[in-house]
mmCIF file with all atom_site columns, C-alpha atoms in Angstrom:
data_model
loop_
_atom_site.group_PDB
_atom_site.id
_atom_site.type_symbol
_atom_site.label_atom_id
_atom_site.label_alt_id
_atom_site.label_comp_id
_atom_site.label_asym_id
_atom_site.label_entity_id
_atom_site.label_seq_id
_atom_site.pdbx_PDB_ins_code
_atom_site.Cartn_x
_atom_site.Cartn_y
_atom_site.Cartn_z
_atom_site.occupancy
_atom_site.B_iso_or_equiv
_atom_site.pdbx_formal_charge
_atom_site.auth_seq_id
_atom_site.auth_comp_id
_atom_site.auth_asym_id
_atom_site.auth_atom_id
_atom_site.pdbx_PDB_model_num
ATOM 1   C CA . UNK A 1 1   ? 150.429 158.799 -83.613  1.00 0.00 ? 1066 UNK A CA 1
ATOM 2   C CA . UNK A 1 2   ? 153.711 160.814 -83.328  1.00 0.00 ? 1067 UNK A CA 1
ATOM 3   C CA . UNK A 1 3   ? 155.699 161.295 -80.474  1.00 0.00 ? 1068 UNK A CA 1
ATOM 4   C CA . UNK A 1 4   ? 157.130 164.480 -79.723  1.00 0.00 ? 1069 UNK A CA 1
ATOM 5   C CA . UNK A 1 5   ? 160.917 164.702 -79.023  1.00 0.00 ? 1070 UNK A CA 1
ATOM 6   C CA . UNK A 1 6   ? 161.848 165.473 -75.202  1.00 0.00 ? 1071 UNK A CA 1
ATOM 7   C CA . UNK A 1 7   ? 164.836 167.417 -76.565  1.00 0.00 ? 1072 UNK A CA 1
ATOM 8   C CA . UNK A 1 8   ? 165.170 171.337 -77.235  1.00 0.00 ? 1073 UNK A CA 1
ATOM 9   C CA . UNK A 1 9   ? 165.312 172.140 -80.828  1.00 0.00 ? 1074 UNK A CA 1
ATOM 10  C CA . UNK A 1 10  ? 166.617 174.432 -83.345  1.00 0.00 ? 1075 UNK A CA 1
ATOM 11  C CA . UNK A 1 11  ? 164.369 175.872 -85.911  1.00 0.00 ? 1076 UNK A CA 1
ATOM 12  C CA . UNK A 1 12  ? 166.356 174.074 -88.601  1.00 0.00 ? 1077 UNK A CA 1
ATOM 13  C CA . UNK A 1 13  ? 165.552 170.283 -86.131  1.00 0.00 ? 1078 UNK A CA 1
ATOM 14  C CA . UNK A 1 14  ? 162.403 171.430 -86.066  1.00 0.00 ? 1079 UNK A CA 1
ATOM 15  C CA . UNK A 1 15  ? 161.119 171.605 -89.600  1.00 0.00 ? 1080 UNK A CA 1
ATOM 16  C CA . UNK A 1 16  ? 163.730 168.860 -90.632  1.00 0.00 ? 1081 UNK A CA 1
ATOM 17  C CA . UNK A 1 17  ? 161.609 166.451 -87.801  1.00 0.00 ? 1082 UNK A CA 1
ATOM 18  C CA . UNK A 1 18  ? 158.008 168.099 -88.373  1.00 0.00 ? 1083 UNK A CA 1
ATOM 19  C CA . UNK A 1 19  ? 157.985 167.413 -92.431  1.00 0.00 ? 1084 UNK A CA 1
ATOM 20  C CA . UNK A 1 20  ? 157.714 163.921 -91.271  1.00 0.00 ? 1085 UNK A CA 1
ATOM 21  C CA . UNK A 1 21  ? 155.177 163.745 -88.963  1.00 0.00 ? 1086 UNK A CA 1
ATOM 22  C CA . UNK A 1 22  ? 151.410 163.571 -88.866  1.00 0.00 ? 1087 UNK A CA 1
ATOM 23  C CA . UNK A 1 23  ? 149.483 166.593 -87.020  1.00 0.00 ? 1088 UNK A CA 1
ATOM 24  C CA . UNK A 1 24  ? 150.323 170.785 -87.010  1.00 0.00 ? 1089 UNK A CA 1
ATOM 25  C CA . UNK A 1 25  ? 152.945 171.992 -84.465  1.00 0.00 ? 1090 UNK A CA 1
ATOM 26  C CA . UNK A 1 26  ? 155.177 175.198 -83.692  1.00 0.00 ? 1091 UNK A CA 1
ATOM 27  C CA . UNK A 1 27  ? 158.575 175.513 -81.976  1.00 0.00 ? 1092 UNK A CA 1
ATOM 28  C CA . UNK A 1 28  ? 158.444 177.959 -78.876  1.00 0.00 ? 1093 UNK A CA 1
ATOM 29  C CA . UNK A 1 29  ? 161.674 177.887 -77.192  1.00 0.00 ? 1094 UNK A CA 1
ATOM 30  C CA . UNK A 1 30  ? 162.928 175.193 -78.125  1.00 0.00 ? 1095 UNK A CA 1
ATOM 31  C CA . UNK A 1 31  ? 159.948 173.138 -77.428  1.00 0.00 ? 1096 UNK A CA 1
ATOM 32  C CA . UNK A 1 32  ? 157.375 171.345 -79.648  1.00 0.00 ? 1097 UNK A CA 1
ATOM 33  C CA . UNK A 1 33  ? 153.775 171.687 -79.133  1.00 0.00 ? 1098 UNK A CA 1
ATOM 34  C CA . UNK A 1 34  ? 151.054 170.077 -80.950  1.00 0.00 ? 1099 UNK A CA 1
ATOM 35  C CA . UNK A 1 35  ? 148.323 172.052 -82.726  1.00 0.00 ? 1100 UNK A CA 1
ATOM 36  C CA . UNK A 1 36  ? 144.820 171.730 -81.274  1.00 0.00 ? 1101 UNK A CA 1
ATOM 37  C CA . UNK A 1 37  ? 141.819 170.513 -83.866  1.00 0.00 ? 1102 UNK A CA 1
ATOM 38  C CA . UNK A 1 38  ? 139.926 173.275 -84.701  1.00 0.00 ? 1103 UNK A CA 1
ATOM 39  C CA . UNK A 1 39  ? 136.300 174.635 -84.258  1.00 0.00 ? 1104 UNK A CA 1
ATOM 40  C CA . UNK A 1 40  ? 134.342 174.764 -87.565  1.00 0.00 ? 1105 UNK A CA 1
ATOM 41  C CA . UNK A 1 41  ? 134.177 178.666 -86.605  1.00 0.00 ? 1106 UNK A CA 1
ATOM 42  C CA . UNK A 1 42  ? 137.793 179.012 -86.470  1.00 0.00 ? 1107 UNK A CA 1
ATOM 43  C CA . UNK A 1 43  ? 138.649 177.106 -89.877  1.00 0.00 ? 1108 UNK A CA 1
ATOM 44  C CA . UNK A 1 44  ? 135.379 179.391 -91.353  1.00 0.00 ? 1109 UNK A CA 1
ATOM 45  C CA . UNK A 1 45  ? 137.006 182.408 -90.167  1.00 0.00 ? 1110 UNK A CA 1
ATOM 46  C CA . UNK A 1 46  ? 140.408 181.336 -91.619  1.00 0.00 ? 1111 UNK A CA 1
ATOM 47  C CA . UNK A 1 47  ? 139.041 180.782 -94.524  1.00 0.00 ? 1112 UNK A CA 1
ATOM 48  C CA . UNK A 1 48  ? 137.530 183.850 -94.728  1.00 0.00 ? 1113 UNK A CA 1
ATOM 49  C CA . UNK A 1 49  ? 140.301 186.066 -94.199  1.00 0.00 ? 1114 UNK A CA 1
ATOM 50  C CA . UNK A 1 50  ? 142.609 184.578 -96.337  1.00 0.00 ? 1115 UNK A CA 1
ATOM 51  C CA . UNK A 1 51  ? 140.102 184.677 -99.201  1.00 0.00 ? 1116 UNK A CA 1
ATOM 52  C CA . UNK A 1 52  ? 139.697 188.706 -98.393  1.00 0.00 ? 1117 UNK A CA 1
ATOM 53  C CA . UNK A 1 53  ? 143.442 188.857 -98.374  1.00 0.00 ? 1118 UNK A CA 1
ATOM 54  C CA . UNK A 1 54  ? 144.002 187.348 -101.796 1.00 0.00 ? 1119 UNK A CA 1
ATOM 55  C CA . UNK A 1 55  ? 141.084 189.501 -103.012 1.00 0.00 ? 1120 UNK A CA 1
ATOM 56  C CA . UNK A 1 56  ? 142.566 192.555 -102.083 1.00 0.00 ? 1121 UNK A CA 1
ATOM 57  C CA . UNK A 1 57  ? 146.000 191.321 -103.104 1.00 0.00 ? 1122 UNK A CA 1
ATOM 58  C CA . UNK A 1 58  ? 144.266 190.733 -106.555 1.00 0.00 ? 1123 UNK A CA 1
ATOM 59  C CA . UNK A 1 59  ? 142.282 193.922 -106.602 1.00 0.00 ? 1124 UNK A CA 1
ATOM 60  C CA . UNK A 1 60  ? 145.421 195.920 -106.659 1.00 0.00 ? 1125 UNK A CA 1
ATOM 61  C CA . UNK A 1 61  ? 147.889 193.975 -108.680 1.00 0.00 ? 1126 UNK A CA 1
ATOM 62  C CA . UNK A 1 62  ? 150.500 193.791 -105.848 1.00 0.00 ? 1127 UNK A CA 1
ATOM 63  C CA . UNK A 1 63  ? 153.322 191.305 -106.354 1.00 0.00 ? 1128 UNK A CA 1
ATOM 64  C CA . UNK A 1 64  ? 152.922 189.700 -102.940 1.00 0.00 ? 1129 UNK A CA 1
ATOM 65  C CA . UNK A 1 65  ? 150.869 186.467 -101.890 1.00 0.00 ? 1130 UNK A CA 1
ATOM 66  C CA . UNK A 1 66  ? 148.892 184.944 -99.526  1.00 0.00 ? 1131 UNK A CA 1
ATOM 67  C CA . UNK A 1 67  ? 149.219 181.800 -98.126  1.00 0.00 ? 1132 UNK A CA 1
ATOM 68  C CA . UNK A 1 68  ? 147.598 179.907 -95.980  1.00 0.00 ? 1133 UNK A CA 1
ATOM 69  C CA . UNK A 1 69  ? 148.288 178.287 -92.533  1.00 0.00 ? 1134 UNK A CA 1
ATOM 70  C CA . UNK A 1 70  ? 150.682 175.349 -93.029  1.00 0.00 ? 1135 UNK A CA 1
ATOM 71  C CA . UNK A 1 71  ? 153.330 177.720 -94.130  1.00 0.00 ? 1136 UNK A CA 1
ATOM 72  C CA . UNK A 1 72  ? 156.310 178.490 -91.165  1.00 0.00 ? 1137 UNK A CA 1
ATOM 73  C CA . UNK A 1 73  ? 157.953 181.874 -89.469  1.00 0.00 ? 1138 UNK A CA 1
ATOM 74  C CA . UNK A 1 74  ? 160.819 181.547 -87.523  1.00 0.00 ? 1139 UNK A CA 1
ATOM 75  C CA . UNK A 1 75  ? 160.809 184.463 -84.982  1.00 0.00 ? 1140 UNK A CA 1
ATOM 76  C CA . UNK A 1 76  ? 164.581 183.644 -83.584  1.00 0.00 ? 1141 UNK A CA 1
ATOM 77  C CA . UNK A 1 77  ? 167.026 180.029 -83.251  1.00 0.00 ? 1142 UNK A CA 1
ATOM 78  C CA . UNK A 1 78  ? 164.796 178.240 -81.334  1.00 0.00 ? 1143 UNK A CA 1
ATOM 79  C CA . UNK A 1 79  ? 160.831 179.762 -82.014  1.00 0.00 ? 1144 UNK A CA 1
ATOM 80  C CA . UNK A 1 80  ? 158.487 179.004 -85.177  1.00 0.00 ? 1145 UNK A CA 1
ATOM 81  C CA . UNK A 1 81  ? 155.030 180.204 -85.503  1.00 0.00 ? 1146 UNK A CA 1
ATOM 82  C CA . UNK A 1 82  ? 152.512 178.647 -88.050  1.00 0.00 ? 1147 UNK A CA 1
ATOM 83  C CA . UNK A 1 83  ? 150.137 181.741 -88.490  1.00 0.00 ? 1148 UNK A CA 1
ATOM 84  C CA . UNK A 1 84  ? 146.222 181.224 -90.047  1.00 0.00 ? 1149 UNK A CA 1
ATOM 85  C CA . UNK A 1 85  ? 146.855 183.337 -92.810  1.00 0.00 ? 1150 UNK A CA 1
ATOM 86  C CA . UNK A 1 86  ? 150.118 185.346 -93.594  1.00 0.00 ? 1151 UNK A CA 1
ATOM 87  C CA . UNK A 1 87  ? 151.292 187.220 -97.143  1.00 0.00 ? 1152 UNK A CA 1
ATOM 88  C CA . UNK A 1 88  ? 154.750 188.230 -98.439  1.00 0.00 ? 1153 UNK A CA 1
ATOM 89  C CA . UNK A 1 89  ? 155.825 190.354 -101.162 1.00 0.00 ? 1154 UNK A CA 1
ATOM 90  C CA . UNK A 1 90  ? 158.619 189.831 -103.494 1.00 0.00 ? 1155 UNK A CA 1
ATOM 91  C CA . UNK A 1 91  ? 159.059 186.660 -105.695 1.00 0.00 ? 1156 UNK A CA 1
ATOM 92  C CA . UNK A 1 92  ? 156.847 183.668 -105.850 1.00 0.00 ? 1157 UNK A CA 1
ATOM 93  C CA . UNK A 1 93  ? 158.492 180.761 -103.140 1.00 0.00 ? 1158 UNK A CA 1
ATOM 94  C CA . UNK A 1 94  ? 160.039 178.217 -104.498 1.00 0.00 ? 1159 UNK A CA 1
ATOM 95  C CA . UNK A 1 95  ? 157.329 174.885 -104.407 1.00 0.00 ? 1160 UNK A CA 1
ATOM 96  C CA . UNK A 1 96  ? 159.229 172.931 -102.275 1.00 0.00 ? 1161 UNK A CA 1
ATOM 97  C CA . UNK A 1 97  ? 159.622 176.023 -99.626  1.00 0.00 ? 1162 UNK A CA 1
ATOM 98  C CA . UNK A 1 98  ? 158.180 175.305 -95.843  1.00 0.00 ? 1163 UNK A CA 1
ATOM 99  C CA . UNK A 1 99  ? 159.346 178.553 -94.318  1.00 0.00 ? 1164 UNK A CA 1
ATOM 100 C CA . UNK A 1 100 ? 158.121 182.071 -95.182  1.00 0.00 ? 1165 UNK A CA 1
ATOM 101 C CA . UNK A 1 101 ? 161.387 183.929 -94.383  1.00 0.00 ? 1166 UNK A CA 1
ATOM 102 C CA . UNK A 1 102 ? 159.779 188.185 -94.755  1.00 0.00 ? 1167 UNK A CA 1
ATOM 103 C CA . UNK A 1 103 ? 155.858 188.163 -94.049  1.00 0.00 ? 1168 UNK A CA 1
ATOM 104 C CA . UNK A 1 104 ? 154.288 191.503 -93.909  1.00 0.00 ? 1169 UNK A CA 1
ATOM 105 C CA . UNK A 1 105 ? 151.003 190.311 -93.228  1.00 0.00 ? 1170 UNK A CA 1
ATOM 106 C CA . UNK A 1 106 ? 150.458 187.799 -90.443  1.00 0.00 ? 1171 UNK A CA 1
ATOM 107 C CA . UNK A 1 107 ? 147.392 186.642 -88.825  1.00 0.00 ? 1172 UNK A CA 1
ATOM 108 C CA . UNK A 1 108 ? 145.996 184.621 -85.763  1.00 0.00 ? 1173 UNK A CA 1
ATOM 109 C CA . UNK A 1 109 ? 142.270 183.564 -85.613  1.00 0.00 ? 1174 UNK A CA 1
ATOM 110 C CA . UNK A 1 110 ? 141.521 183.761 -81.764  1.00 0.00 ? 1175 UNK A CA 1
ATOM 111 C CA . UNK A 1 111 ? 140.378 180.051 -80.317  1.00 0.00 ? 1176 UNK A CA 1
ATOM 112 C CA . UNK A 1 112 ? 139.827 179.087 -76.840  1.00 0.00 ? 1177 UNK A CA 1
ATOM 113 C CA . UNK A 1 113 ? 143.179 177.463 -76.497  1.00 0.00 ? 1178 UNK A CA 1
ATOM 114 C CA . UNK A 1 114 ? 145.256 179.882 -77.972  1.00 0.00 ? 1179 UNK A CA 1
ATOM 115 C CA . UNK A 1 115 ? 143.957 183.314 -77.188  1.00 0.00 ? 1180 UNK A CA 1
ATOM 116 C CA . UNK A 1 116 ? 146.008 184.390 -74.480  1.00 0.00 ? 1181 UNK A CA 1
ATOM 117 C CA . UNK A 1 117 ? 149.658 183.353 -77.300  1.00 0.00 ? 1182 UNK A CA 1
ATOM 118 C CA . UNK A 1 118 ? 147.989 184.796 -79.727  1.00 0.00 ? 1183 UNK A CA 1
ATOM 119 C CA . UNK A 1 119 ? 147.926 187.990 -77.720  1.00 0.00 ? 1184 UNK A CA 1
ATOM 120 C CA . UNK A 1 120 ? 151.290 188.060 -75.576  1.00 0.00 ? 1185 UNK A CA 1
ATOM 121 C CA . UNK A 1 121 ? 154.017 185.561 -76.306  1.00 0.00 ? 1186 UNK A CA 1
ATOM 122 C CA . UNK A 1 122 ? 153.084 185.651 -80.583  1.00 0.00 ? 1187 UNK A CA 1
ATOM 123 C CA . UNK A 1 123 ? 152.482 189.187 -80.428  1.00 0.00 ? 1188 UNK A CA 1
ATOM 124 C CA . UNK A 1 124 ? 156.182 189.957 -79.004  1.00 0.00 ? 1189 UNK A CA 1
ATOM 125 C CA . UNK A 1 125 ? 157.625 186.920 -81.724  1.00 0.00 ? 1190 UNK A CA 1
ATOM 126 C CA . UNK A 1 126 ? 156.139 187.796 -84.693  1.00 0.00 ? 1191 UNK A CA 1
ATOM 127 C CA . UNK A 1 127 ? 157.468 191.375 -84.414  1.00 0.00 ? 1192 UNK A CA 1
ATOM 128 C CA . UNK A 1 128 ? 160.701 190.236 -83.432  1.00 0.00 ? 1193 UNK A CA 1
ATOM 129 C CA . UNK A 1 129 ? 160.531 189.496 -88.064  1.00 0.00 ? 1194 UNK A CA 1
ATOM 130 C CA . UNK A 1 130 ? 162.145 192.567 -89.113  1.00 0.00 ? 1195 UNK A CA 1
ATOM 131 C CA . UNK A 1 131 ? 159.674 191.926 -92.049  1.00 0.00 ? 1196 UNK A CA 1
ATOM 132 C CA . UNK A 1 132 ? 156.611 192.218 -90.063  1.00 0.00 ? 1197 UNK A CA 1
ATOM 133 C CA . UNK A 1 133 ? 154.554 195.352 -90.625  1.00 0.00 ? 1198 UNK A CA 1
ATOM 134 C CA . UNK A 1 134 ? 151.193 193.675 -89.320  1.00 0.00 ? 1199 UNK A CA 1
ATOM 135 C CA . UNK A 1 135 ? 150.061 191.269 -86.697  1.00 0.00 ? 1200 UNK A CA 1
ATOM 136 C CA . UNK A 1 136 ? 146.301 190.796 -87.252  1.00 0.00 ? 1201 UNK A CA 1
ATOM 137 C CA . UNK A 1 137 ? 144.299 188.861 -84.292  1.00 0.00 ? 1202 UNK A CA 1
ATOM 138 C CA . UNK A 1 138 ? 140.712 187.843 -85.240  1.00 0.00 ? 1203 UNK A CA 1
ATOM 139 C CA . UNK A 1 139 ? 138.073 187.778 -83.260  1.00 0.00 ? 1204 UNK A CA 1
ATOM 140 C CA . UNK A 1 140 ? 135.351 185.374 -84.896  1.00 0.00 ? 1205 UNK A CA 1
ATOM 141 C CA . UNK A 1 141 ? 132.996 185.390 -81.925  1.00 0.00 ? 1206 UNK A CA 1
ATOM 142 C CA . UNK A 1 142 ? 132.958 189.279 -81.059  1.00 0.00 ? 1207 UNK A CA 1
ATOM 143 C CA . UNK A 1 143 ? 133.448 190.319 -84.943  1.00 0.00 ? 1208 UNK A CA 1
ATOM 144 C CA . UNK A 1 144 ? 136.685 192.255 -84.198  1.00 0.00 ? 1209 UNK A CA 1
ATOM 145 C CA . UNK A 1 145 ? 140.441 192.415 -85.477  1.00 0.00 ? 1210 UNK A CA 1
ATOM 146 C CA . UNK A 1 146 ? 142.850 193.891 -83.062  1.00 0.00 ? 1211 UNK A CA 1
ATOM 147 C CA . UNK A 1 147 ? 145.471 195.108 -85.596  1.00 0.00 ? 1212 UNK A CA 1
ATOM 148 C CA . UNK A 1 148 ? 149.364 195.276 -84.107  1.00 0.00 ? 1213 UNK A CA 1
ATOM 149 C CA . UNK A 1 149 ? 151.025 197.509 -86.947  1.00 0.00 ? 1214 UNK A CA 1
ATOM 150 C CA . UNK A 1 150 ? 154.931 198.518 -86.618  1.00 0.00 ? 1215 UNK A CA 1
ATOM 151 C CA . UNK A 1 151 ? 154.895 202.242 -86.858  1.00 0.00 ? 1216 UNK A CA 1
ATOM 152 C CA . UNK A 1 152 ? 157.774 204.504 -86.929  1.00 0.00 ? 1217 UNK A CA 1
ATOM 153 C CA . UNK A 1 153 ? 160.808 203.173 -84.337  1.00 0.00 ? 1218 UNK A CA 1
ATOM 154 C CA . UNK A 1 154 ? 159.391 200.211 -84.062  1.00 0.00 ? 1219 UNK A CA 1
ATOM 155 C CA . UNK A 1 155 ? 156.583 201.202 -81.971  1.00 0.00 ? 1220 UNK A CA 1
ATOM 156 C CA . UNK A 1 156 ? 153.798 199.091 -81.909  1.00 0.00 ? 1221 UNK A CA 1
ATOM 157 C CA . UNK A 1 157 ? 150.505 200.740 -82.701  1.00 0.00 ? 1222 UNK A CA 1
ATOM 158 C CA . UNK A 1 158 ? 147.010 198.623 -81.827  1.00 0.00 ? 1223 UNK A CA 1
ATOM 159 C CA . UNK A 1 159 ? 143.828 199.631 -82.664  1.00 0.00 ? 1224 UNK A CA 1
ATOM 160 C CA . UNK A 1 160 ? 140.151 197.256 -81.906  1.00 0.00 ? 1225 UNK A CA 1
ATOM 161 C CA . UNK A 1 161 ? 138.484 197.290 -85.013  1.00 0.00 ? 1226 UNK A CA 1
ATOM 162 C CA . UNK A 1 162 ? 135.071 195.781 -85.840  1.00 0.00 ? 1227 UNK A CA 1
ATOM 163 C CA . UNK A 1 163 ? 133.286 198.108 -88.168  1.00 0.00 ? 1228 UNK A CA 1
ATOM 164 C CA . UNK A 1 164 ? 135.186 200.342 -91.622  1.00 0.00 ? 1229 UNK A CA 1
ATOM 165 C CA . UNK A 1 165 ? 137.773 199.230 -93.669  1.00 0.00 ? 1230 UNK A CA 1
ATOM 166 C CA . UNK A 1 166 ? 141.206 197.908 -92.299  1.00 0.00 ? 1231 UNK A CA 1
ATOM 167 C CA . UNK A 1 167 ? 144.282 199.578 -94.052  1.00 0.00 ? 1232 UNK A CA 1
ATOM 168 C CA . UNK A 1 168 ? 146.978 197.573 -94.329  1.00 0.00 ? 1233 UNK A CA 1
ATOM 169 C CA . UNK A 1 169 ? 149.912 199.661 -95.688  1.00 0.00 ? 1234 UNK A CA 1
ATOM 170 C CA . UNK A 1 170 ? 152.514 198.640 -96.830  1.00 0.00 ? 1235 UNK A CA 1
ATOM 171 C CA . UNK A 1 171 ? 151.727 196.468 -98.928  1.00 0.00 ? 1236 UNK A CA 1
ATOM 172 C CA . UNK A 1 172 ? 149.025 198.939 -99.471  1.00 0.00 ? 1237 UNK A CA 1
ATOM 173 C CA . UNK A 1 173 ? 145.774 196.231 -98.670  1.00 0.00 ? 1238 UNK A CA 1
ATOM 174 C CA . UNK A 1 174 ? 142.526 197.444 -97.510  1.00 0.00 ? 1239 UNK A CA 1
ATOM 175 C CA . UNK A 1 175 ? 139.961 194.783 -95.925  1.00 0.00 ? 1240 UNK A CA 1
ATOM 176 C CA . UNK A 1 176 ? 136.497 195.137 -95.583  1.00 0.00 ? 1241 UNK A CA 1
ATOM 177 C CA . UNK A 1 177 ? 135.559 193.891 -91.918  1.00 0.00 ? 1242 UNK A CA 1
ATOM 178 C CA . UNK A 1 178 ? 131.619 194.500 -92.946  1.00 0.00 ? 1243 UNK A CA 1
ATOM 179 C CA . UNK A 1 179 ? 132.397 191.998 -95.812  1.00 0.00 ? 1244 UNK A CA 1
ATOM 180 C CA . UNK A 1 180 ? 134.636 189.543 -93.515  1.00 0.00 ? 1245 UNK A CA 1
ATOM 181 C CA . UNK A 1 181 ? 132.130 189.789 -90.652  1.00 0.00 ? 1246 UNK A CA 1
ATOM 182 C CA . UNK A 1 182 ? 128.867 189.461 -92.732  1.00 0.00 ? 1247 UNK A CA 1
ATOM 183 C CA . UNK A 1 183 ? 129.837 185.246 -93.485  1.00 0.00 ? 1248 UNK A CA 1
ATOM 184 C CA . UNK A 1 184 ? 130.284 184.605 -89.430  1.00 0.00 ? 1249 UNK A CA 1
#
């Protein structure tokens, strides 16, 4: 079993010490916390998204990617998020990358340990990424995505979605929430 470090960290400490350790765990403020086990419906819902996401990426021949969780965002110095399900456009990582530096796409699966970050202190960091056009929350046990989208001066628009088709442009994705919810 790992021990966390009693020490703030940077971002750069972080990753360098968290490549070597057993477990999940994100950097908020300087501060390590360990990643809860999940419920079979939150990895189900995970996977579920992310295989809609690289459907729709595939569907209309984008050049971006998604990846699953595992993959970092640093929000500033001394905060890293480790989102469910995130994509990026551009060029293909390199293999040995741990850090998504410009996600468009990121998303949270709601659990009962995490739904009140997910919804305040992540939803301020993620947009805090320049990069960041779309902060999608799922909600596995009330079949609904509250969708965070950076609209023009960097206003953040939310709609409560549970029924239609989610647009997500850019990258110019759309998500069927009758297909995503159907599986749950």
């Amino acid at each position: 079993m790992s021990v966390q470090p009693k020490a703030r960290m940077t971002v750069d400490e972080f990753l360098a010490w968290a490549e070597h350790q057993p477990g999940r765990y994100e950097l908020v403020n300087g501060e390590v916390y360990a990643m809860s086990p999940q419920r079979a419906r939150h990895a189900r819902t995970k996977y579920v998204i992310q295989a809609a996401l690289e459907r729709a990426i595939r569907e209309r021949g984008l050049p971006c990617r998604m990846l699953p969780d595992g993959m970092t965002v640093r929000v500033d110095r001394s905060t890293a998020y480790e989102p469910d399900a995130l994509v990026y456009c551009g060029n293909p990582l390199d293999g040995e990358a741990i850090e998504v530096s410009e996600p468009v796409i990121v998303v949270e699966v709601l659990s009962p340990s995490t739904g009140n970050v997910d919804t305040g202190e992540k939803l301020a960091g993620y947009f805090r990424v320049a990069s960041v056009v779309h902060y999608l929350v799922v909600d596995p046990k009330n079949h609904m995505v509250i969708h965070h989208r950076r609209g023009a001066e960097d206003l953040i628009e939310t709609r409560i979605v549970s029924i239609g088709t989610l647009d997500l442009s850019p990258p110019g994705l759309s998500l069927s929430l009758d297909e995503i919810f159907a599986d749950l």
